[in-house]
mmCIF file of C-alpha atoms in Angstrom:
data_model
loop_
_atom_site.group_PDB
_atom_site.id
_atom_site.type_symbol
_atom_site.label_atom_id
_atom_site.label_comp_id
_atom_site.label_asym_id
_atom_site.label_seq_id
_atom_site.Cartn_x
_atom_site.Cartn_y
_atom_site.Cartn_z
ATOM 1 C CA MET A 1 -20.618 5.334 30.933
ATOM 2 C CA THR A 2 -18.489 2.513 29.492
ATOM 3 C CA GLY A 3 -15.422 4.561 28.632
ATOM 4 C CA LYS A 4 -15.695 3.673 24.950
ATOM 5 C CA THR A 5 -15.090 6.422 22.437
ATOM 6 C CA HIS A 6 -17.170 6.889 19.340
ATOM 7 C CA PRO A 7 -16.085 8.217 15.960
ATOM 8 C CA THR A 8 -16.728 11.924 15.579
ATOM 9 C CA THR A 9 -17.144 11.866 11.794
ATOM 10 C CA VAL A 10 -18.167 9.373 9.135
ATOM 11 C CA ALA A 11 -14.549 9.248 7.933
ATOM 12 C CA ASP A 12 -13.413 8.288 11.447
ATOM 13 C CA SER A 13 -15.792 5.334 11.446
ATOM 14 C CA ILE A 14 -14.517 3.896 8.146
ATOM 15 C CA LYS A 15 -11.621 1.529 8.714
ATOM 16 C CA VAL A 16 -9.366 0.971 5.719
ATOM 17 C CA LYS A 17 -8.814 -2.719 5.068
ATOM 18 C CA GLY A 18 -6.598 -4.791 2.834
ATOM 19 C CA PRO A 19 -3.402 -3.590 1.170
ATOM 20 C CA ALA A 20 -4.423 0.075 1.420
ATOM 21 C CA SER A 21 -4.227 -0.178 5.209
ATOM 22 C CA TYR A 22 -0.433 -0.163 4.787
ATOM 23 C CA PHE A 23 -0.361 3.088 2.792
ATOM 24 C CA PRO A 24 0.188 5.572 5.646
ATOM 25 C CA SER A 25 3.103 3.509 6.934
ATOM 26 C CA ILE A 26 4.573 3.089 3.431
ATOM 27 C CA GLU A 27 4.449 6.842 2.825
ATOM 28 C CA LYS A 28 6.039 7.586 6.187
ATOM 29 C CA THR A 29 8.733 4.914 5.919
ATOM 30 C CA TYR A 30 9.816 5.473 2.310
ATOM 31 C CA GLY A 31 9.171 9.213 2.019
ATOM 32 C CA GLN A 32 7.072 9.216 -1.144
ATOM 33 C CA PRO A 33 3.328 9.271 -1.799
ATOM 34 C CA ILE A 34 1.659 6.052 -2.917
ATOM 35 C CA ALA A 35 1.102 7.579 -6.370
ATOM 36 C CA HIS A 36 4.895 7.697 -6.818
ATOM 37 C CA TRP A 37 5.272 3.984 -6.129
ATOM 38 C CA LEU A 38 2.304 3.054 -8.332
ATOM 39 C CA THR A 39 3.842 5.045 -11.196
ATOM 40 C CA LEU A 40 7.107 3.137 -10.787
ATOM 41 C CA LEU A 41 5.242 -0.171 -10.790
ATOM 42 C CA GLN A 42 3.651 0.743 -14.127
ATOM 43 C CA GLY A 43 7.119 0.368 -15.627
ATOM 44 C CA LEU A 44 7.119 -3.258 -14.479
ATOM 45 C CA GLU A 45 3.845 -4.279 -16.121
ATOM 46 C CA GLY A 46 4.027 -7.825 -17.389
ATOM 47 C CA LYS A 47 6.220 -8.941 -14.494
ATOM 48 C CA LYS A 48 4.921 -11.455 -11.982
ATOM 49 C CA HIS A 49 3.740 -10.370 -8.547
ATOM 50 C CA MET A 50 6.815 -11.674 -6.738
ATOM 51 C CA GLU A 51 9.155 -10.149 -9.333
ATOM 52 C CA MET A 52 7.656 -6.737 -8.570
ATOM 53 C CA VAL A 53 7.948 -7.400 -4.832
ATOM 54 C CA ALA A 54 11.605 -8.389 -5.257
ATOM 55 C CA TRP A 55 12.258 -5.227 -7.277
ATOM 56 C CA LEU A 56 10.804 -2.961 -4.573
ATOM 57 C CA LYS A 57 12.820 -4.796 -1.929
ATOM 58 C CA GLY A 58 16.067 -4.723 -3.914
ATOM 59 C CA GLU A 59 15.919 -1.291 -5.520
ATOM 60 C CA HIS A 60 14.085 0.667 -2.826
ATOM 61 C CA GLN A 61 14.756 -1.328 0.358
ATOM 62 C CA PHE A 62 11.065 -2.042 0.983
ATOM 63 C CA GLY A 63 10.189 -4.553 3.657
ATOM 64 C CA HIS A 64 8.416 -7.638 2.333
ATOM 65 C CA GLY A 65 5.013 -6.750 3.817
ATOM 66 C CA HIS A 66 5.006 -3.227 2.415
ATOM 67 C CA ALA A 67 6.185 -4.376 -1.014
ATOM 68 C CA ASN A 68 3.629 -7.179 -1.132
ATOM 69 C CA ALA A 69 0.767 -4.874 -0.105
ATOM 70 C CA LEU A 70 1.686 -2.250 -2.701
ATOM 71 C CA VAL A 71 1.999 -4.798 -5.513
ATOM 72 C CA ALA A 72 -1.264 -6.518 -4.526
ATOM 73 C CA TYR A 73 -3.064 -3.170 -4.624
ATOM 74 C CA PHE A 74 -1.442 -2.278 -7.973
ATOM 75 C CA ILE A 75 -2.428 -5.575 -9.597
ATOM 76 C CA ASN A 76 -5.960 -5.415 -8.193
ATOM 77 C CA GLU A 77 -6.477 -1.877 -9.498
ATOM 78 C CA LYS A 78 -5.173 -2.847 -12.957
ATOM 79 C CA SER A 79 -7.730 -5.659 -13.161
ATOM 80 C CA ARG A 80 -10.692 -3.343 -12.501
#
């Protein structure tokens, strides 16, 4: 036996990648579900990516990485 563990379910074997990988940490750190933050970002439509990032950092004390990930996800979803 190699000591490696294997996923017990299909969901366990799927690793979230990209901006969404930050979501659990964002929810824990800032105390609101991702849907809350995406709704707030809708009010900033038309702003540039970095303007939205700066807003999250200034108004809600987001760290740069969390703000950037959330805005990247928001913009990507709007373009679908």
